[in-house]
mmCIF file of N, CA and C in Angstrom:
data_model
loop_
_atom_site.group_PDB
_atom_site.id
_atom_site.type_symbol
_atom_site.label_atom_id
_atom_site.label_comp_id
_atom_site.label_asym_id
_atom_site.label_seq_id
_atom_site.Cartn_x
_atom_site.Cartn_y
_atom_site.Cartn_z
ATOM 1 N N UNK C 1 16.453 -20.075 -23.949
ATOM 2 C CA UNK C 1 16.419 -19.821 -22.531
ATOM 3 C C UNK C 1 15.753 -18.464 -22.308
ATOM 4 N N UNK C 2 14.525 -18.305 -21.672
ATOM 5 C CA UNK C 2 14.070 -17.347 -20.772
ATOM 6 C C UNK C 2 15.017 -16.599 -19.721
ATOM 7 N N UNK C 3 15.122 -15.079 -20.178
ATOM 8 C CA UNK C 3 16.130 -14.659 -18.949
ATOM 9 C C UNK C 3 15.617 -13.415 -18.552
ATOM 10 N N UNK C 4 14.632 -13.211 -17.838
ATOM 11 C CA UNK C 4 13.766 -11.560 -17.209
ATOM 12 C C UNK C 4 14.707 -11.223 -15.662
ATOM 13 N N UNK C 5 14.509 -9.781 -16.276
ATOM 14 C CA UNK C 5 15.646 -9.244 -15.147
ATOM 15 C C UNK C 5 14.286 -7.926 -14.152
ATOM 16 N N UNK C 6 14.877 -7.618 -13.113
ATOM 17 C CA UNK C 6 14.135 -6.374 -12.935
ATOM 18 C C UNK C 6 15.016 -5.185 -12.523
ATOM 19 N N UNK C 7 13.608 -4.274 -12.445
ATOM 20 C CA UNK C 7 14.108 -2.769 -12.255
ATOM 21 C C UNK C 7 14.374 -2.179 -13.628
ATOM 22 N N UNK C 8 13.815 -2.655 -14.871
ATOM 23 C CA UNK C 8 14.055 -1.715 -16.094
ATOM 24 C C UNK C 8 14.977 -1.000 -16.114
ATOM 25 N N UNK C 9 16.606 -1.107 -15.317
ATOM 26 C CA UNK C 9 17.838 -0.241 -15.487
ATOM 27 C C UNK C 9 17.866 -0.263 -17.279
ATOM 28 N N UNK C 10 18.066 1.168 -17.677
ATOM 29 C CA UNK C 10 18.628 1.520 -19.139
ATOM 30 C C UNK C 10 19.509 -0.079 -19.610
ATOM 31 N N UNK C 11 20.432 0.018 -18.624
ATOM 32 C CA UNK C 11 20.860 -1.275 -19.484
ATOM 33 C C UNK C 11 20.401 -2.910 -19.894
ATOM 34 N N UNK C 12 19.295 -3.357 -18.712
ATOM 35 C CA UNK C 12 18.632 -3.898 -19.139
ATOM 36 C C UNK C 12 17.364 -3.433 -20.267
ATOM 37 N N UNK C 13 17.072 -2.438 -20.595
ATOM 38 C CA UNK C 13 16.389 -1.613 -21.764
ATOM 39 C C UNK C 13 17.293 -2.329 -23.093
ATOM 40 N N UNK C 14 18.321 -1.960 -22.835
ATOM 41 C CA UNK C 14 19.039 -1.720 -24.045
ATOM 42 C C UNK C 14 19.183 -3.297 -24.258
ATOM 43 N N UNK C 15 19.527 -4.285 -23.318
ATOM 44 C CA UNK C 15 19.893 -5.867 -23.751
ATOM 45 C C UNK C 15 18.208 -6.363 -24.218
ATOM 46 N N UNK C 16 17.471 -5.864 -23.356
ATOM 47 C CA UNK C 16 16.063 -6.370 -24.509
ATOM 48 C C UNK C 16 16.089 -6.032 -25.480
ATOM 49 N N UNK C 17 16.275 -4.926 -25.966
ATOM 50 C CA UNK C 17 16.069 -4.270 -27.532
ATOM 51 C C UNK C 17 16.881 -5.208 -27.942
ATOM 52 N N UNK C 18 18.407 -5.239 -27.621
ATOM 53 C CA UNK C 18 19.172 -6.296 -28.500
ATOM 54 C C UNK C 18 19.095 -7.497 -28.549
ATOM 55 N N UNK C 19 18.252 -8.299 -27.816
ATOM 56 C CA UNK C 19 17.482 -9.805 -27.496
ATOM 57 C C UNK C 19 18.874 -10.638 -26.828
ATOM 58 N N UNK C 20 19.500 -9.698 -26.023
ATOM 59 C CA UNK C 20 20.129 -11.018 -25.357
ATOM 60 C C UNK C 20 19.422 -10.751 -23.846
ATOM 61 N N UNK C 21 18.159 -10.326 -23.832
ATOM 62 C CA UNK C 21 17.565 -10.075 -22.256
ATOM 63 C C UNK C 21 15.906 -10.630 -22.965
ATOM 64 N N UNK C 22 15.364 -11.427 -22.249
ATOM 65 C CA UNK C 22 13.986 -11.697 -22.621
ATOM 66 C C UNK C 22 12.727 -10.569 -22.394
ATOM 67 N N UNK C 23 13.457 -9.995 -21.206
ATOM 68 C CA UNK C 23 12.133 -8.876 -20.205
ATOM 69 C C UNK C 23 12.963 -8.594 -19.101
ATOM 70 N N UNK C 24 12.856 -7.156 -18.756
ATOM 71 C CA UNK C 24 12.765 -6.968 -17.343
ATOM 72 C C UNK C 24 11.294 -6.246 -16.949
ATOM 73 N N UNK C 25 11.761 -6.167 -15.759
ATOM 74 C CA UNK C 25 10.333 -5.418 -15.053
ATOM 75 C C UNK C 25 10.007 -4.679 -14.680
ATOM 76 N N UNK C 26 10.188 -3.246 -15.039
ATOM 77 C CA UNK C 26 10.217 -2.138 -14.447
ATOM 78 C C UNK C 26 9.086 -1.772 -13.239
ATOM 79 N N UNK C 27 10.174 -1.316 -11.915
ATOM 80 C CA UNK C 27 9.346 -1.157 -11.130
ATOM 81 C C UNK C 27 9.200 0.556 -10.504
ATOM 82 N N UNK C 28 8.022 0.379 -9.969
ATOM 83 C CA UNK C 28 7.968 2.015 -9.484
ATOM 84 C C UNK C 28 7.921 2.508 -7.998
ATOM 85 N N UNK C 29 9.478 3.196 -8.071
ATOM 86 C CA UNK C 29 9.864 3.585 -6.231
ATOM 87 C C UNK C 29 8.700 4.117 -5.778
ATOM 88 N N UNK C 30 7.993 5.709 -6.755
ATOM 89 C CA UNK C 30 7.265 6.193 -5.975
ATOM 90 C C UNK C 30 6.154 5.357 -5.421
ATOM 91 N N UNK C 31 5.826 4.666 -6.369
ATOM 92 C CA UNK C 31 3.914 4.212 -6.233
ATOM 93 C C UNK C 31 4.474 3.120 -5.022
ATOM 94 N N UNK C 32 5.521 2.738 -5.096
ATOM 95 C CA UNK C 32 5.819 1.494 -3.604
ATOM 96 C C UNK C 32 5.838 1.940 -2.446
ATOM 97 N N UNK C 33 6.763 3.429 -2.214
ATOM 98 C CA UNK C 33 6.570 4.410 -1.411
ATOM 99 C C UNK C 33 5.825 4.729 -1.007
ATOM 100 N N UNK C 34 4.771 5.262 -2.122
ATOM 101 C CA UNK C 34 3.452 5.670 -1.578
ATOM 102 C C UNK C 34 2.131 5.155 -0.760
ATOM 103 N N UNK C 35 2.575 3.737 -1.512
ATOM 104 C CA UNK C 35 1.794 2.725 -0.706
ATOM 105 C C UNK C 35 1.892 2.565 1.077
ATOM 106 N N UNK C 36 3.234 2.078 0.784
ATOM 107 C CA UNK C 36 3.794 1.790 1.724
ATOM 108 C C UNK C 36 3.232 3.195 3.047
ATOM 109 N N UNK C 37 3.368 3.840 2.505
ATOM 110 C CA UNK C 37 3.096 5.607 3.701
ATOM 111 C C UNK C 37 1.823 5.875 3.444
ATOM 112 N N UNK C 38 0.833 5.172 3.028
ATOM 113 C CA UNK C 38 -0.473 5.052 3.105
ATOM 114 C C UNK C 38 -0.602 4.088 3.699
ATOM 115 N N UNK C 39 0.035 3.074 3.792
ATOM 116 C CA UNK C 39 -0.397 1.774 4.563
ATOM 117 C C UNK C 39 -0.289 2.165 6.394
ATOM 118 N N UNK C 40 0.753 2.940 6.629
ATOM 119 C CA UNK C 40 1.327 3.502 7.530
ATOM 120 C C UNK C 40 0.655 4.170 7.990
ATOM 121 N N UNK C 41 0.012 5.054 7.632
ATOM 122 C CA UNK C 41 -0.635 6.471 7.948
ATOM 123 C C UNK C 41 -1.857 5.612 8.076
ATOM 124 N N UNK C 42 -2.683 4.556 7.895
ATOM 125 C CA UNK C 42 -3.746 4.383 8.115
ATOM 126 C C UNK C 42 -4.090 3.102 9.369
ATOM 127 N N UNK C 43 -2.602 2.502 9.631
ATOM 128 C CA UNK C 43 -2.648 1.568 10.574
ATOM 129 C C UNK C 43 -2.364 2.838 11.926
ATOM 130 N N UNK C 44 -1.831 3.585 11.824
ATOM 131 C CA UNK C 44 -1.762 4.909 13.187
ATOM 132 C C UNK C 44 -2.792 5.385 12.989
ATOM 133 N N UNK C 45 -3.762 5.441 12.161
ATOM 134 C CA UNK C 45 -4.764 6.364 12.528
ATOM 135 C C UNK C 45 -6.041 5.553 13.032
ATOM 136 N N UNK C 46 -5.979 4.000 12.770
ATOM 137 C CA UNK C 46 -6.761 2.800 13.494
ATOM 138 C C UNK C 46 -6.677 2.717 14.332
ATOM 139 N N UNK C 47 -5.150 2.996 15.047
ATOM 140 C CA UNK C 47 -4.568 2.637 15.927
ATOM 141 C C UNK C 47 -4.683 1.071 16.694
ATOM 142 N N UNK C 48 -5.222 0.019 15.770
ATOM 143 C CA UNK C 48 -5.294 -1.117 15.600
ATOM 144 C C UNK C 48 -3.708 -1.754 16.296
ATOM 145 N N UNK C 49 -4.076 -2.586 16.713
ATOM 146 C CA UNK C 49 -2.621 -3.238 17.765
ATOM 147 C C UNK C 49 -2.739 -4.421 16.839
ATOM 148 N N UNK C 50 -1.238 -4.848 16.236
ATOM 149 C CA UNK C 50 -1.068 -5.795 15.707
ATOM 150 C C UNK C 50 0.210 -6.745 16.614
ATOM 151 N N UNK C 51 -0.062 -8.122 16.490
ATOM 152 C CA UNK C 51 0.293 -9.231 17.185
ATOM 153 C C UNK C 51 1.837 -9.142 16.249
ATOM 154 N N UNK C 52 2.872 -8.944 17.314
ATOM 155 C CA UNK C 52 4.293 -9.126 16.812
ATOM 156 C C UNK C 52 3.939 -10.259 15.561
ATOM 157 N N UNK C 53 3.642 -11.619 16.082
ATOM 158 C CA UNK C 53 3.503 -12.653 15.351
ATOM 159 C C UNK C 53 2.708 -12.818 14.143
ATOM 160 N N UNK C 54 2.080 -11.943 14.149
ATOM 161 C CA UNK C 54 1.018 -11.751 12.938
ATOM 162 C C UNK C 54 1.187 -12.269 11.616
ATOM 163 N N UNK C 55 1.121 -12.979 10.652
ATOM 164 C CA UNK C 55 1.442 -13.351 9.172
ATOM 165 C C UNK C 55 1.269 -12.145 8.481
ATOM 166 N N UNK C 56 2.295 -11.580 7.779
ATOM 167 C CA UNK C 56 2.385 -9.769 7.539
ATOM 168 C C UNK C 56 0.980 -10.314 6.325
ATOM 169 N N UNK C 57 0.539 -9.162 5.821
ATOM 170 C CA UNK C 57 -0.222 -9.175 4.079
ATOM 171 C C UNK C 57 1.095 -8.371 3.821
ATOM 172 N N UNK C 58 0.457 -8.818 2.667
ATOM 173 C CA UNK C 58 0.996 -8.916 1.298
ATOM 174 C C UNK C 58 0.355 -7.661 0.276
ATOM 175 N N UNK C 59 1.477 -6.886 -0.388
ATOM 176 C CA UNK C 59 0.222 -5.613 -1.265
ATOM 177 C C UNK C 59 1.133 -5.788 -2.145
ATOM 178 N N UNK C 60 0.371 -5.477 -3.164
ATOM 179 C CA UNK C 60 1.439 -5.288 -4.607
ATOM 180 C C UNK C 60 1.033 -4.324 -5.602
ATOM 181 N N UNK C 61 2.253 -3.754 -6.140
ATOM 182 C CA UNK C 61 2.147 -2.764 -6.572
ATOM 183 C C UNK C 61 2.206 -2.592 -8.191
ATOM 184 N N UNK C 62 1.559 -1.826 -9.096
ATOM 185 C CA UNK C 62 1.754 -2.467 -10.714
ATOM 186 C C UNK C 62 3.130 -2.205 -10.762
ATOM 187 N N UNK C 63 3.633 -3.099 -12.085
ATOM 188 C CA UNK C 63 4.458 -2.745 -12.473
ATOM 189 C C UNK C 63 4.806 -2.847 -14.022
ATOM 190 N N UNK C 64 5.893 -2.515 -15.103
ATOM 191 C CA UNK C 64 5.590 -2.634 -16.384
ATOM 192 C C UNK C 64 6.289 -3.469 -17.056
ATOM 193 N N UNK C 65 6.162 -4.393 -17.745
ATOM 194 C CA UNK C 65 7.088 -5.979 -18.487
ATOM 195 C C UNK C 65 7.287 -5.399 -19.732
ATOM 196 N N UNK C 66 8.941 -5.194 -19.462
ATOM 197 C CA UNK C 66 9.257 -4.487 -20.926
ATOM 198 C C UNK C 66 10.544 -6.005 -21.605
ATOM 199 N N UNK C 67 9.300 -5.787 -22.887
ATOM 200 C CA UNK C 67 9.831 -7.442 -23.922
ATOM 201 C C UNK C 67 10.433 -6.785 -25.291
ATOM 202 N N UNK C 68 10.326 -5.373 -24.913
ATOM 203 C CA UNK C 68 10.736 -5.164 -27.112
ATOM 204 C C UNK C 68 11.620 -3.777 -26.537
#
C-alpha cells in the first residue's frame, strides 16, 4: 500500500526513513506566501475588476517529495 502524507512534519521525516510512510511532501509557507502577495500586489496595481463569478486560476507552487 502507497501511503504519502504532506507538509514534511519531522515526524512524517522520521516514518519515511522507517518505511512505514511511502512520501510526504514538503511544502513551502514562505514561497506560497510570497506568491500569493505578489499575486495581490499586482492585481491592485492593474487595478483590473474581476467578476465575483469568475473561475479563480490556479498557481502552484514547487514543492519537495521526500521518499528516503
Amino acid at each position: 500500500m502507497i501511503v504519502v502524507g504532506t507538509d514534511g512534519v519531522p515526524e512524517a521525516r522520521k516514518m519515511v526513513a522507517e518505511g512505514k510512510l511511502t512520501a510526504t511532501v514538503a511544502q513551502d509557507p514562505a514561497k506560497i506566501g510570497a506568491r500569493g502577495l505578489e499575486l495581490l500586489v499586482n492585481a491592485v496595481k492593474s487595478g483590473k475588476k474581476i467578476a465575483v463569478d469568475q473561475e479563480p486560476k490556479f498557481e502552484t507552487v514547487d514543492s519537495i517529495l521526500i521518499t528516503k
